[in-house]
mmCIF file with all atom_site columns, C-alpha atoms in Angstrom:
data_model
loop_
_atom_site.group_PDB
_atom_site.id
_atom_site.type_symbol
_atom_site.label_atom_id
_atom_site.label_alt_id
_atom_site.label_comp_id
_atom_site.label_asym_id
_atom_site.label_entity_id
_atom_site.label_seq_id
_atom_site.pdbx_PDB_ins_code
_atom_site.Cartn_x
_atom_site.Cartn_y
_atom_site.Cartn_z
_atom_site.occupancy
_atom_site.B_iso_or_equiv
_atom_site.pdbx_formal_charge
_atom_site.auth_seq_id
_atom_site.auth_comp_id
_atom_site.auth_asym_id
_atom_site.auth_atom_id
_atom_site.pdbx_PDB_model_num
ATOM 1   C CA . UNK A 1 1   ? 0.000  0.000  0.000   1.00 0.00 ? 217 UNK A CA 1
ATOM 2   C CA . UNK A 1 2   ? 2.775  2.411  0.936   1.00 0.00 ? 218 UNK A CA 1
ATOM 3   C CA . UNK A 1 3   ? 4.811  2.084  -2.368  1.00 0.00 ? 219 UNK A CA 1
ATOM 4   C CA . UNK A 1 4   ? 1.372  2.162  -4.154  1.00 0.00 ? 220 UNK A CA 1
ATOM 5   C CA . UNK A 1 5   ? 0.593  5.361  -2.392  1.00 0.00 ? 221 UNK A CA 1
ATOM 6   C CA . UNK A 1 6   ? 4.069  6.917  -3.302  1.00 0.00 ? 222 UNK A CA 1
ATOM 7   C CA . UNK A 1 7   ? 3.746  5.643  -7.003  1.00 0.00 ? 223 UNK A CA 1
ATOM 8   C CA . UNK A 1 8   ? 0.608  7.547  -7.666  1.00 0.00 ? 224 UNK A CA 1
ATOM 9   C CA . UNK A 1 9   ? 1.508  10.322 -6.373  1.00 0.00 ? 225 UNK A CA 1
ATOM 10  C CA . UNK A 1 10  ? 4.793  10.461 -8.549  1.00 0.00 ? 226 UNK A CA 1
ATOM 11  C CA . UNK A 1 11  ? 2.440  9.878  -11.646 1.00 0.00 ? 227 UNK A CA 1
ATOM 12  C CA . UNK A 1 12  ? 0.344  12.753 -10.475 1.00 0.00 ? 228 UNK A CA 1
ATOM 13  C CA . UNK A 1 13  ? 3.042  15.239 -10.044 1.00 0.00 ? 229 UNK A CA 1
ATOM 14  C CA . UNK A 1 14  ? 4.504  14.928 -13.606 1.00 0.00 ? 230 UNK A CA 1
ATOM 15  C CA . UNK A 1 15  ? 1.344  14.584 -14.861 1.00 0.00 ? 231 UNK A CA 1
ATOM 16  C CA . UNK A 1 16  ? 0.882  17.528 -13.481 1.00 0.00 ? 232 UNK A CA 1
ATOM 17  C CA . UNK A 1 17  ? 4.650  19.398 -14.322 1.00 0.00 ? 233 UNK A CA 1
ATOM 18  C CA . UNK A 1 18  ? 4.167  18.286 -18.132 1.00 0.00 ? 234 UNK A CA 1
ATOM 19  C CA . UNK A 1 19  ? 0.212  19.719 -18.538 1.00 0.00 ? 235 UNK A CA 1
ATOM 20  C CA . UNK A 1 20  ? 0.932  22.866 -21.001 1.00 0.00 ? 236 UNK A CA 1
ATOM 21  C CA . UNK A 1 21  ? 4.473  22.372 -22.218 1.00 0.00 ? 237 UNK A CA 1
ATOM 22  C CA . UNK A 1 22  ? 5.576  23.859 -24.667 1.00 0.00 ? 238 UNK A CA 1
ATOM 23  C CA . UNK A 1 23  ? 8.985  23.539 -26.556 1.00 0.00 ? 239 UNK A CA 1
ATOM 24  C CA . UNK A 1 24  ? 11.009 25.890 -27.940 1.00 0.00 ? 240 UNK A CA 1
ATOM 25  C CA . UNK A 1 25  ? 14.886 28.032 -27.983 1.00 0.00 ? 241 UNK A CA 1
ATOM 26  C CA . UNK A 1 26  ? 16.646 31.106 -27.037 1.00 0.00 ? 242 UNK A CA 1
ATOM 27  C CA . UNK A 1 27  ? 19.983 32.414 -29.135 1.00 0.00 ? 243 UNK A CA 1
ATOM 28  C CA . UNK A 1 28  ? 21.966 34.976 -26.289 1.00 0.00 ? 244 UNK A CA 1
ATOM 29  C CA . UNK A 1 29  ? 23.497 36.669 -28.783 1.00 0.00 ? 245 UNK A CA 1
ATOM 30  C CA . UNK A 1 30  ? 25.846 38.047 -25.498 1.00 0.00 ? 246 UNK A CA 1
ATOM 31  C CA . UNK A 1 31  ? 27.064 34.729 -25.117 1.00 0.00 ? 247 UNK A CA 1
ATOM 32  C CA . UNK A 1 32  ? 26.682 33.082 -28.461 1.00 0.00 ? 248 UNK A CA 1
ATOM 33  C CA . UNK A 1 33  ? 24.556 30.551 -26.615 1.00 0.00 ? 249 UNK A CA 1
ATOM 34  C CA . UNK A 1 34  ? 21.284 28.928 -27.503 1.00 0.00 ? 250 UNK A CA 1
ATOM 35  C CA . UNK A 1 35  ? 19.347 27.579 -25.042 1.00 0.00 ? 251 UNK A CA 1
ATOM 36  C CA . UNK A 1 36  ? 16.770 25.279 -25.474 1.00 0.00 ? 252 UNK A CA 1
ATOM 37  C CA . UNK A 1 37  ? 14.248 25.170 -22.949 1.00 0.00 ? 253 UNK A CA 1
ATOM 38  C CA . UNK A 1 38  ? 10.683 23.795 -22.132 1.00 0.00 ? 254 UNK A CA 1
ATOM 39  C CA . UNK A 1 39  ? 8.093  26.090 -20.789 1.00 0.00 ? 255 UNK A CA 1
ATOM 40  C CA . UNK A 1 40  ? 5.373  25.502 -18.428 1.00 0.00 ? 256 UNK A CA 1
ATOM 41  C CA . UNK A 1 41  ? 2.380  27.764 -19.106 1.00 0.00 ? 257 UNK A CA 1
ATOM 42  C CA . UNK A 1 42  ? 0.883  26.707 -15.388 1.00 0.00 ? 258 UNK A CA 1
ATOM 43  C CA . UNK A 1 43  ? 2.999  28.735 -14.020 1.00 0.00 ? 259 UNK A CA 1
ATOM 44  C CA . UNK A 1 44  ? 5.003  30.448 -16.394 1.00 0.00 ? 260 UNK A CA 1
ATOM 45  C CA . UNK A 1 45  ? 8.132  29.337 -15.966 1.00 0.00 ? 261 UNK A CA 1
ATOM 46  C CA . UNK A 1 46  ? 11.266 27.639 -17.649 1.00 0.00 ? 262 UNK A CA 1
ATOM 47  C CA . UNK A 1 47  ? 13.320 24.392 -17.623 1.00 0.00 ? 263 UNK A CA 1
ATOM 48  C CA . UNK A 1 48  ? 16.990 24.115 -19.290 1.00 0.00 ? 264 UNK A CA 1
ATOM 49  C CA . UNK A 1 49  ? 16.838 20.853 -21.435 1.00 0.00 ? 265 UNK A CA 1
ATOM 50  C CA . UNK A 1 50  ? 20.059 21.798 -23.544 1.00 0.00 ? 266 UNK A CA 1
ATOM 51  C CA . UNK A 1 51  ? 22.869 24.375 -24.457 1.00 0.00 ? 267 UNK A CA 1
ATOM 52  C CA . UNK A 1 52  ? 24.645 24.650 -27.486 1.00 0.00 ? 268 UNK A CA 1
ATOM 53  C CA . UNK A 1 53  ? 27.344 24.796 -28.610 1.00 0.00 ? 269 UNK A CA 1
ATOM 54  C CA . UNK A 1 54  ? 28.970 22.737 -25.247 1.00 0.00 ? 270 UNK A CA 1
ATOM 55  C CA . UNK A 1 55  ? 30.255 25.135 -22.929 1.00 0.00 ? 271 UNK A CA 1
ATOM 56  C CA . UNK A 1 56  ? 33.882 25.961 -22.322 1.00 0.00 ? 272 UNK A CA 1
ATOM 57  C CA . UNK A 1 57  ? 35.443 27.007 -18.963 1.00 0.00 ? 273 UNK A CA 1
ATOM 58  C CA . UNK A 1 58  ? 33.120 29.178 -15.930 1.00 0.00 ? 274 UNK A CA 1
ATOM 59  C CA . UNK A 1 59  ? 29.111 29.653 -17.011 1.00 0.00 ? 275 UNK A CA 1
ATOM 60  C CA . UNK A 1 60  ? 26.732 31.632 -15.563 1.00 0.00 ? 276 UNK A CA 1
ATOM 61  C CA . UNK A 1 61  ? 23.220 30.456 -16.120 1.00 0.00 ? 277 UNK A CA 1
ATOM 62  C CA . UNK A 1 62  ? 20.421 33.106 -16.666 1.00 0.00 ? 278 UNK A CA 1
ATOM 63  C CA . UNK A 1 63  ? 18.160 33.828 -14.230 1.00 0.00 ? 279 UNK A CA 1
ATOM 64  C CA . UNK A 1 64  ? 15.640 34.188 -17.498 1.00 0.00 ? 280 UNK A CA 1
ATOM 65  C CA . UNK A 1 65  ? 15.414 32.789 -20.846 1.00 0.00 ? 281 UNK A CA 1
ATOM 66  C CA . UNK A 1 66  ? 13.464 34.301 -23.698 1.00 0.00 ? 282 UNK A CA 1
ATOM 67  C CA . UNK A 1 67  ? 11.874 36.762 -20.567 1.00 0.00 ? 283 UNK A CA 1
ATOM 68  C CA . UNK A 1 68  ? 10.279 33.941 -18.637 1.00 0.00 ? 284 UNK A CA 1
ATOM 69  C CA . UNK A 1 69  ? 12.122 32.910 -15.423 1.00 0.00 ? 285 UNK A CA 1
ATOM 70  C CA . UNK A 1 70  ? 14.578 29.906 -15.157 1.00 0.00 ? 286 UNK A CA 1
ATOM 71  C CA . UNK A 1 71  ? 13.283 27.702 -11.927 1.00 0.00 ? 287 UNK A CA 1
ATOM 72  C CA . UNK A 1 72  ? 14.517 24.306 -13.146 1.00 0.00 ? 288 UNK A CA 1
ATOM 73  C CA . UNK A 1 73  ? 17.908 22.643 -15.084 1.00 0.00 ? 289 UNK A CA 1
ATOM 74  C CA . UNK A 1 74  ? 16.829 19.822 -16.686 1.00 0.00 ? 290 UNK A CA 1
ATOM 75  C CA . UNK A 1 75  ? 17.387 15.919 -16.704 1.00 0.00 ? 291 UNK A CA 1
ATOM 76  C CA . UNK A 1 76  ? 20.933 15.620 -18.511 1.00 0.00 ? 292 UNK A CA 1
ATOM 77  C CA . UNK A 1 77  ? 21.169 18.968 -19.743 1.00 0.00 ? 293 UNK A CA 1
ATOM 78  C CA . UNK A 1 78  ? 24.691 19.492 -19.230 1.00 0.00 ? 294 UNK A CA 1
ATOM 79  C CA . UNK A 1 79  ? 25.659 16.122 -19.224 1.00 0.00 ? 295 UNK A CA 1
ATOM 80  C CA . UNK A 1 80  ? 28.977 14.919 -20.226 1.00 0.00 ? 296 UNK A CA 1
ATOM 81  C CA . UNK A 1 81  ? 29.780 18.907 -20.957 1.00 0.00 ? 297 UNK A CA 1
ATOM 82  C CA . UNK A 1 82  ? 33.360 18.067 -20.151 1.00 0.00 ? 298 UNK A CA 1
ATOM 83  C CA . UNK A 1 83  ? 34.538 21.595 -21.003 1.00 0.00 ? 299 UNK A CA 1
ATOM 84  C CA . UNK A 1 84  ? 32.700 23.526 -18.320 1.00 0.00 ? 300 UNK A CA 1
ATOM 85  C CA . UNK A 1 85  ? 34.874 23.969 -15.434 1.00 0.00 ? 301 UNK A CA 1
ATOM 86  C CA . UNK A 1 86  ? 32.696 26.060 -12.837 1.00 0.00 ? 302 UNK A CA 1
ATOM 87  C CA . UNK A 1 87  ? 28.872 27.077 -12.875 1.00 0.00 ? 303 UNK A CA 1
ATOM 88  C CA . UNK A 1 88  ? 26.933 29.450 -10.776 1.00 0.00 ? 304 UNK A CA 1
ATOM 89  C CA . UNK A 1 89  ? 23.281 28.682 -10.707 1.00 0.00 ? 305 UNK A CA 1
ATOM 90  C CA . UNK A 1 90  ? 20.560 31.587 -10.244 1.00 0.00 ? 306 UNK A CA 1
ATOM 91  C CA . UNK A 1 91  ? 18.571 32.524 -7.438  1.00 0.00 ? 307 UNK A CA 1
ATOM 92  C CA . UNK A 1 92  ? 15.831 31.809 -9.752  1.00 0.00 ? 308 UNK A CA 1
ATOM 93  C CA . UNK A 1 93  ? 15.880 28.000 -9.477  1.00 0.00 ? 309 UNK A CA 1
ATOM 94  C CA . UNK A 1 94  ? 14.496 25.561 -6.819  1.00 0.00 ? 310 UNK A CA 1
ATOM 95  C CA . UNK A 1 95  ? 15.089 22.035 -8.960  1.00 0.00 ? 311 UNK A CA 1
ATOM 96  C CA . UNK A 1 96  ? 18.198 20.344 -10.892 1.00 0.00 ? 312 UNK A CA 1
ATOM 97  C CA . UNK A 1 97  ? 17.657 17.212 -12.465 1.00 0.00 ? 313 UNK A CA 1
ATOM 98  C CA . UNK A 1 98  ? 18.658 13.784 -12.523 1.00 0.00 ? 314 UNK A CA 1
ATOM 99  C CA . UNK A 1 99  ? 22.411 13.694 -14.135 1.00 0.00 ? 315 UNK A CA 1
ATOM 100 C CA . UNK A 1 100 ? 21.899 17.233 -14.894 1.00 0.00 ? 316 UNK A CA 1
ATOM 101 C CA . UNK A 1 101 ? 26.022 17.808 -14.641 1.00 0.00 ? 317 UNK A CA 1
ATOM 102 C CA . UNK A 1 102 ? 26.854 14.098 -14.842 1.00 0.00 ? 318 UNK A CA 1
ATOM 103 C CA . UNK A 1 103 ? 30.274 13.457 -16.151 1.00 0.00 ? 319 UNK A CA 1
ATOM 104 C CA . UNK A 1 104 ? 31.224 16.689 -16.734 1.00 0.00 ? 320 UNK A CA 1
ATOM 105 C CA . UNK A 1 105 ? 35.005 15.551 -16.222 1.00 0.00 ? 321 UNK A CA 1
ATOM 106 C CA . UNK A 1 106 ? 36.141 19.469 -15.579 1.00 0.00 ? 322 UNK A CA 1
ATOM 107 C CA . UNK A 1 107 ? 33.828 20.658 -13.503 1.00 0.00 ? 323 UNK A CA 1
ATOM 108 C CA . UNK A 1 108 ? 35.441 21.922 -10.237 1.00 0.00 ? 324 UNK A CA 1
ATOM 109 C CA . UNK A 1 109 ? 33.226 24.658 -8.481  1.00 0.00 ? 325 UNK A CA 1
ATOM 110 C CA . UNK A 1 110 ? 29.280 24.694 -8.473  1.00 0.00 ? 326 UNK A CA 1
ATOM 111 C CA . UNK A 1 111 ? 27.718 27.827 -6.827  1.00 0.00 ? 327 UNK A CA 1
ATOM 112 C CA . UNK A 1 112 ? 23.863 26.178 -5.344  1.00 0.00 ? 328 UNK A CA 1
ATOM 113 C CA . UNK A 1 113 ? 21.583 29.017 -4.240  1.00 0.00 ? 329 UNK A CA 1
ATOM 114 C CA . UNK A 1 114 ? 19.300 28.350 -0.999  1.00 0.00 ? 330 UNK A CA 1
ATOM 115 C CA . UNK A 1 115 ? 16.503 28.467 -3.467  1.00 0.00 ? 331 UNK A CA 1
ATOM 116 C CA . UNK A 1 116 ? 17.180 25.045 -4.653  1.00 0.00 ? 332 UNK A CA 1
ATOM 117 C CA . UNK A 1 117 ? 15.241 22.711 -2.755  1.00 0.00 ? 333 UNK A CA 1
ATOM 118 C CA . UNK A 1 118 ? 15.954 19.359 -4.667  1.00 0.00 ? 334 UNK A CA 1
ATOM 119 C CA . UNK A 1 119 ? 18.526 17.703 -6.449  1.00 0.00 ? 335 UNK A CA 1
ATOM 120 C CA . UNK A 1 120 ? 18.478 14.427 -8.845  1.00 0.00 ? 336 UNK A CA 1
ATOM 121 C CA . UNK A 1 121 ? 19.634 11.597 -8.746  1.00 0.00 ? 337 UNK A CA 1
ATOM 122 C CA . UNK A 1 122 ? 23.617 11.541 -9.517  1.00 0.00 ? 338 UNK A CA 1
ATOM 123 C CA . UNK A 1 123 ? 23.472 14.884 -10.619 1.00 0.00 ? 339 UNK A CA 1
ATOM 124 C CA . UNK A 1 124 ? 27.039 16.040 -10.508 1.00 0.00 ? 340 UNK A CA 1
ATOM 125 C CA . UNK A 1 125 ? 28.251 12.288 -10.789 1.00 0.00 ? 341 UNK A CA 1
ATOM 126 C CA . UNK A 1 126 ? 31.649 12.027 -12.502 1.00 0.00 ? 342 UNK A CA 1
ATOM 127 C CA . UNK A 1 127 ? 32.867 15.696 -11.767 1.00 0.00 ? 343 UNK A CA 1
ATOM 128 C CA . UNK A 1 128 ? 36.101 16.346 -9.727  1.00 0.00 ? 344 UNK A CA 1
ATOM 129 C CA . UNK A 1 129 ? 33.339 18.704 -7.347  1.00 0.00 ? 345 UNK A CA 1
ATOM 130 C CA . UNK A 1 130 ? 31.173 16.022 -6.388  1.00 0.00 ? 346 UNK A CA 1
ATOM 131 C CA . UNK A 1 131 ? 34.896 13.215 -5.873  1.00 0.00 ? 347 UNK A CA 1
ATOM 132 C CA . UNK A 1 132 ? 36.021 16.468 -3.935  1.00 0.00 ? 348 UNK A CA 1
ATOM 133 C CA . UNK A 1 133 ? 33.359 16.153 -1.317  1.00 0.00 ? 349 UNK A CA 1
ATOM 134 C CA . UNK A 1 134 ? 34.466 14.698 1.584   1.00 0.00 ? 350 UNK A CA 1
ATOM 135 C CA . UNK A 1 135 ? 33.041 11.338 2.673   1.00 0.00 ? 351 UNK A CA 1
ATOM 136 C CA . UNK A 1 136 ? 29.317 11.252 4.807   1.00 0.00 ? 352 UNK A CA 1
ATOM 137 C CA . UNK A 1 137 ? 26.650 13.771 4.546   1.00 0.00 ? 353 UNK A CA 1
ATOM 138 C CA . UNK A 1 138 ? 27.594 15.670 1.509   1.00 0.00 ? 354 UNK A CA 1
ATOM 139 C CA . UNK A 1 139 ? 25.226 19.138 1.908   1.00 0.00 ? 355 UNK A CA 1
ATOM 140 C CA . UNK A 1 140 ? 24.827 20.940 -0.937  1.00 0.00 ? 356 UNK A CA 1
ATOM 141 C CA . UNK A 1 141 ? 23.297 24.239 -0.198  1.00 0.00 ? 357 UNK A CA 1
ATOM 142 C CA . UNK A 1 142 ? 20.188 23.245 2.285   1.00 0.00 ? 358 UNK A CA 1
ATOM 143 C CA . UNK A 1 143 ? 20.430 20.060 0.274   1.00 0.00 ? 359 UNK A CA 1
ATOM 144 C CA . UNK A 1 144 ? 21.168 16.594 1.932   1.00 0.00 ? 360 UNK A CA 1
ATOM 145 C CA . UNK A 1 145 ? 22.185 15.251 -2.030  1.00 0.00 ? 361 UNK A CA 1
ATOM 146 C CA . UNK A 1 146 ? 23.672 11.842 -0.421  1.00 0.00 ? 362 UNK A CA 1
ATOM 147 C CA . UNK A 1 147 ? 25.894 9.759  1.750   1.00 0.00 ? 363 UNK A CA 1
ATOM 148 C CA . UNK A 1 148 ? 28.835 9.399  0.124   1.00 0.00 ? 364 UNK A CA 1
ATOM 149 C CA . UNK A 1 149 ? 31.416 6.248  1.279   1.00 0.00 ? 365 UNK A CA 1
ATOM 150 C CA . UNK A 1 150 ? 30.659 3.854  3.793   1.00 0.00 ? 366 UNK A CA 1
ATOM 151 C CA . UNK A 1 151 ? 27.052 3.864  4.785   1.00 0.00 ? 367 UNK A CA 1
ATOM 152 C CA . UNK A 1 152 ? 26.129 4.794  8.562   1.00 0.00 ? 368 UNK A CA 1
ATOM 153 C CA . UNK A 1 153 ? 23.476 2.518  10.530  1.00 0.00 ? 369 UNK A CA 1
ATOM 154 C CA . UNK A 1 154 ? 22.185 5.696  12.419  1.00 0.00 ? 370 UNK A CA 1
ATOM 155 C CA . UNK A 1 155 ? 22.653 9.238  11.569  1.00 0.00 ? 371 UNK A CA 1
ATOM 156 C CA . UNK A 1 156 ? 21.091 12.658 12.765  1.00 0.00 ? 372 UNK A CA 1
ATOM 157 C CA . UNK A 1 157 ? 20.496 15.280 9.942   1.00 0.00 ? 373 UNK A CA 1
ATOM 158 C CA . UNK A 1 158 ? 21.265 18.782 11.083  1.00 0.00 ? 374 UNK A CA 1
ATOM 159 C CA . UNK A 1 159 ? 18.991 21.638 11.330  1.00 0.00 ? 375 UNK A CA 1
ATOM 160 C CA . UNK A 1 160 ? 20.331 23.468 8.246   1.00 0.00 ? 376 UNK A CA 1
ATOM 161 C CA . UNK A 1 161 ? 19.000 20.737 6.152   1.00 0.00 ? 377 UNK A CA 1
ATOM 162 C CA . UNK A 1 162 ? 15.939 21.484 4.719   1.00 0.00 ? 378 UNK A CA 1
ATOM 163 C CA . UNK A 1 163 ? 15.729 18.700 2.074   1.00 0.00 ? 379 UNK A CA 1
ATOM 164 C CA . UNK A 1 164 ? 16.983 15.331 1.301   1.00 0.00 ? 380 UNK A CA 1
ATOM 165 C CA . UNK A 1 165 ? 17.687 14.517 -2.193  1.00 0.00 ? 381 UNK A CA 1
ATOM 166 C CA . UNK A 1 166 ? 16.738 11.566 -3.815  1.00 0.00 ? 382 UNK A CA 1
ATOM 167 C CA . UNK A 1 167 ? 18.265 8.623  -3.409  1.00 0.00 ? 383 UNK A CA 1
ATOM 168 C CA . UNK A 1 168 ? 20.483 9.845  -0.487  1.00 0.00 ? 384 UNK A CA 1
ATOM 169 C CA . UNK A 1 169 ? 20.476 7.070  1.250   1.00 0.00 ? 385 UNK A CA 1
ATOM 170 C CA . UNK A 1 170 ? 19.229 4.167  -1.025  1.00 0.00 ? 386 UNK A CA 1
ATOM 171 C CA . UNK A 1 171 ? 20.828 0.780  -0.272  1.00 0.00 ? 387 UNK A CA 1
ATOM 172 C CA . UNK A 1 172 ? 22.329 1.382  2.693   1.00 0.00 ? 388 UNK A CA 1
ATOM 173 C CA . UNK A 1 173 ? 21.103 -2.141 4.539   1.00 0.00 ? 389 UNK A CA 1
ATOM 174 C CA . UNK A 1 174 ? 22.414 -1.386 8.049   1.00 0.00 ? 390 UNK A CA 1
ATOM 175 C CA . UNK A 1 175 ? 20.102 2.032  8.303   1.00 0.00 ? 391 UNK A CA 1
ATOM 176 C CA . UNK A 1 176 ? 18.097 1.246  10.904  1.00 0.00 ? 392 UNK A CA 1
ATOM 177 C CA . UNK A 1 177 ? 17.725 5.073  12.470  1.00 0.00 ? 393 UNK A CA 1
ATOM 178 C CA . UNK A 1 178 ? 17.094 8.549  11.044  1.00 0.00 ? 394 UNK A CA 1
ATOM 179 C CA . UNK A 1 179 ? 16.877 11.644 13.299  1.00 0.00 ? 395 UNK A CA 1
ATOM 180 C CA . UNK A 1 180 ? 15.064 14.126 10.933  1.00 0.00 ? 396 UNK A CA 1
ATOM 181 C CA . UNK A 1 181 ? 14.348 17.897 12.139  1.00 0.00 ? 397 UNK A CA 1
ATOM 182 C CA . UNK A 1 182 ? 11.431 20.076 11.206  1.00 0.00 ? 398 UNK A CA 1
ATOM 183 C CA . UNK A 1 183 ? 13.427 21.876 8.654   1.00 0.00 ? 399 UNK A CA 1
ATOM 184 C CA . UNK A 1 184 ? 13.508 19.268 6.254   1.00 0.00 ? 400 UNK A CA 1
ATOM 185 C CA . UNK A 1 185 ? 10.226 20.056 4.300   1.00 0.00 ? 401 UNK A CA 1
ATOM 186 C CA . UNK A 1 186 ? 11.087 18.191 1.302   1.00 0.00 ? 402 UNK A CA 1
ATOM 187 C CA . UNK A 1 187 ? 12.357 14.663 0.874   1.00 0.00 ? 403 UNK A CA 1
ATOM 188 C CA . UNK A 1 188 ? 12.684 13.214 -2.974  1.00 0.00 ? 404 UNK A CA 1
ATOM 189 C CA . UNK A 1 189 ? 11.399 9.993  -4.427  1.00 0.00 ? 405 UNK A CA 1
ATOM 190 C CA . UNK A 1 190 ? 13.454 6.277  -3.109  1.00 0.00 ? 406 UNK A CA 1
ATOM 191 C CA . UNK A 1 191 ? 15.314 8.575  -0.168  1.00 0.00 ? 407 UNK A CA 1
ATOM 192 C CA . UNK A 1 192 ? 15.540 5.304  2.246   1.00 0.00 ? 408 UNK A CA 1
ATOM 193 C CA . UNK A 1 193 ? 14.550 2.800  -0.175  1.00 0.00 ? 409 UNK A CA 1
ATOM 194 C CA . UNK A 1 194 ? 16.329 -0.562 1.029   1.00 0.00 ? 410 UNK A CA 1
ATOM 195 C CA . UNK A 1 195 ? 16.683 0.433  4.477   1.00 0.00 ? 411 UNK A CA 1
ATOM 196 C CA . UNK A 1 196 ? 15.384 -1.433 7.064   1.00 0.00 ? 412 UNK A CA 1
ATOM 197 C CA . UNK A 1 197 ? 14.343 2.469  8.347   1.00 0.00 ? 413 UNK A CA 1
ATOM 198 C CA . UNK A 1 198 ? 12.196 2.670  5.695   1.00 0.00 ? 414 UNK A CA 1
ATOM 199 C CA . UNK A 1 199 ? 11.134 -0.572 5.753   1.00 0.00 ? 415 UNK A CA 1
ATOM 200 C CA . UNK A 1 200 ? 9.793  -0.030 9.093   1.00 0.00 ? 416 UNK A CA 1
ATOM 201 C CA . UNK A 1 201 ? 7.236  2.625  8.491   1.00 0.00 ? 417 UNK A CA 1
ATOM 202 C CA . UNK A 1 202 ? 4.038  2.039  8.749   1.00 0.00 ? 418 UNK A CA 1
ATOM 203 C CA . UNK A 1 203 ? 1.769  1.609  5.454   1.00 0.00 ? 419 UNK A CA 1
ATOM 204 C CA . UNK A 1 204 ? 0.149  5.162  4.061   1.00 0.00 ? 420 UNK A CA 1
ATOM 205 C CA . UNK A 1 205 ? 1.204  8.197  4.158   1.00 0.00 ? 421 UNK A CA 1
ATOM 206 C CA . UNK A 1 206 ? 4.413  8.618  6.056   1.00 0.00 ? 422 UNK A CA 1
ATOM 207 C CA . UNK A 1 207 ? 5.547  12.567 7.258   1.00 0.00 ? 423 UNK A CA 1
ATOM 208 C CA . UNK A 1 208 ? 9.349  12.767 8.769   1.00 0.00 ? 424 UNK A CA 1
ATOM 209 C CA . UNK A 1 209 ? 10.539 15.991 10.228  1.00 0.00 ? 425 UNK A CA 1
ATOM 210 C CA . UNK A 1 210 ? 8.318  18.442 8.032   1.00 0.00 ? 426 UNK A CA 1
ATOM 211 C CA . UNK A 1 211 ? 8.308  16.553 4.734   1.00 0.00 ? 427 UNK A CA 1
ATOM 212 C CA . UNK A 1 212 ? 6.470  13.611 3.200   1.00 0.00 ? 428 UNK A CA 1
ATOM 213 C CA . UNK A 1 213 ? 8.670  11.051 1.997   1.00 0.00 ? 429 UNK A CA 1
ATOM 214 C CA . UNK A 1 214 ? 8.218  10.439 -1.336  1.00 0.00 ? 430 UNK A CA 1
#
């Protein structure tokens, strides 16, 4: 019942994020960049799906694209961009995607606003920022993005969390304890999947710290 509860709800909420988009690119003749980009008329705003040509050294992504505001990067869309070395991402967004910097083999320095309030799923896999992290709770921003190195049975998230990413702590068998504060208000899909934590719930709809988990 529990992972049929969290299923539907997934299926809801892109049903939801993909009602009234619409396609479409934006040359920056500043930059010599085009951009392409989905927009959601719901709420009138923009997700990076793609940049060409592949950037080279430090980027700066806009804040807005075409005039409508950037709030999400994109599944993949830098991916494998091995020339960027350092990004600063806008105030403007609150989501980056799944693999959104994966394997970007130069990428050193990424500047995450507080606005962000969720991260994919091996997003900045493959990039000498995310092997520079040191091992445990790697915090990026407010984010809790994973546990990196040995997994711990027990672990208290601190109060400058506010949410956990996706995946954080997926597979780690020997979980057996979380210690979640009311900051967290946001925790993404499969955070404690194969943990005997999460297998320990209770069926329906289960709310740690100040999130539902997904």
């Amino acid at each position: 019942m529990k992972d049929m509860l969290k299923k539907v709800a997934v299926l809801l909420a892109a049903f939801a994020f993909t009602l009234g988009a619409r396609a479409d690119e934006w040359y920056d003749s500043t930059t010599g960049y085009t951009w392409t980009y989905s927009y959601y008329e719901w709420d009138g705003a923009v997700e990076i799906e793609s940049v060409w040509p592949e950037v080279s050294g430090a980027l700066m992504i806009p804040s807005t694209l075409n005039g409508y505001p950037v709030t999400s990067i994109g599944d993949h869309a830098f991916f494998g961009c091995s020339g960027l070395t350092s990004v600063t991402i806008p105030s403007s967004v609150t989501d980056i995607g799944d693999y959104a910097f994966g394997n970007c083999y130069g990428l050193t320095s990424v500047t995450i606003p507080s606005s962000v309030t969720s991260i994919g799923q091996e997003a900045f896999s493959g990039t000498p920022f995310y092997d520079n992290q040191l091992e445990g709770l790697v915090i990026l921003g407010g984010i809790l993005y994973e546990v990196k190195g040995v997994c711990p049975t027990s672990v208290t998230i601190p109060s400058s969390v506010t949410s956990i990413g996706g995946s954080a702590f997926s597979g780690c068998s020997g979980l057996t304890s979380v210690t979640i504060p009311s900051s967290v208000t946001w925790i993404g899909d499969h955070a404690f999947s194969g943990t005997p934590f999460y297998d320990n719930q209770p069926d329906g709809l289960v709310i740690l710290g100040g999130g539902v988990l997904h």
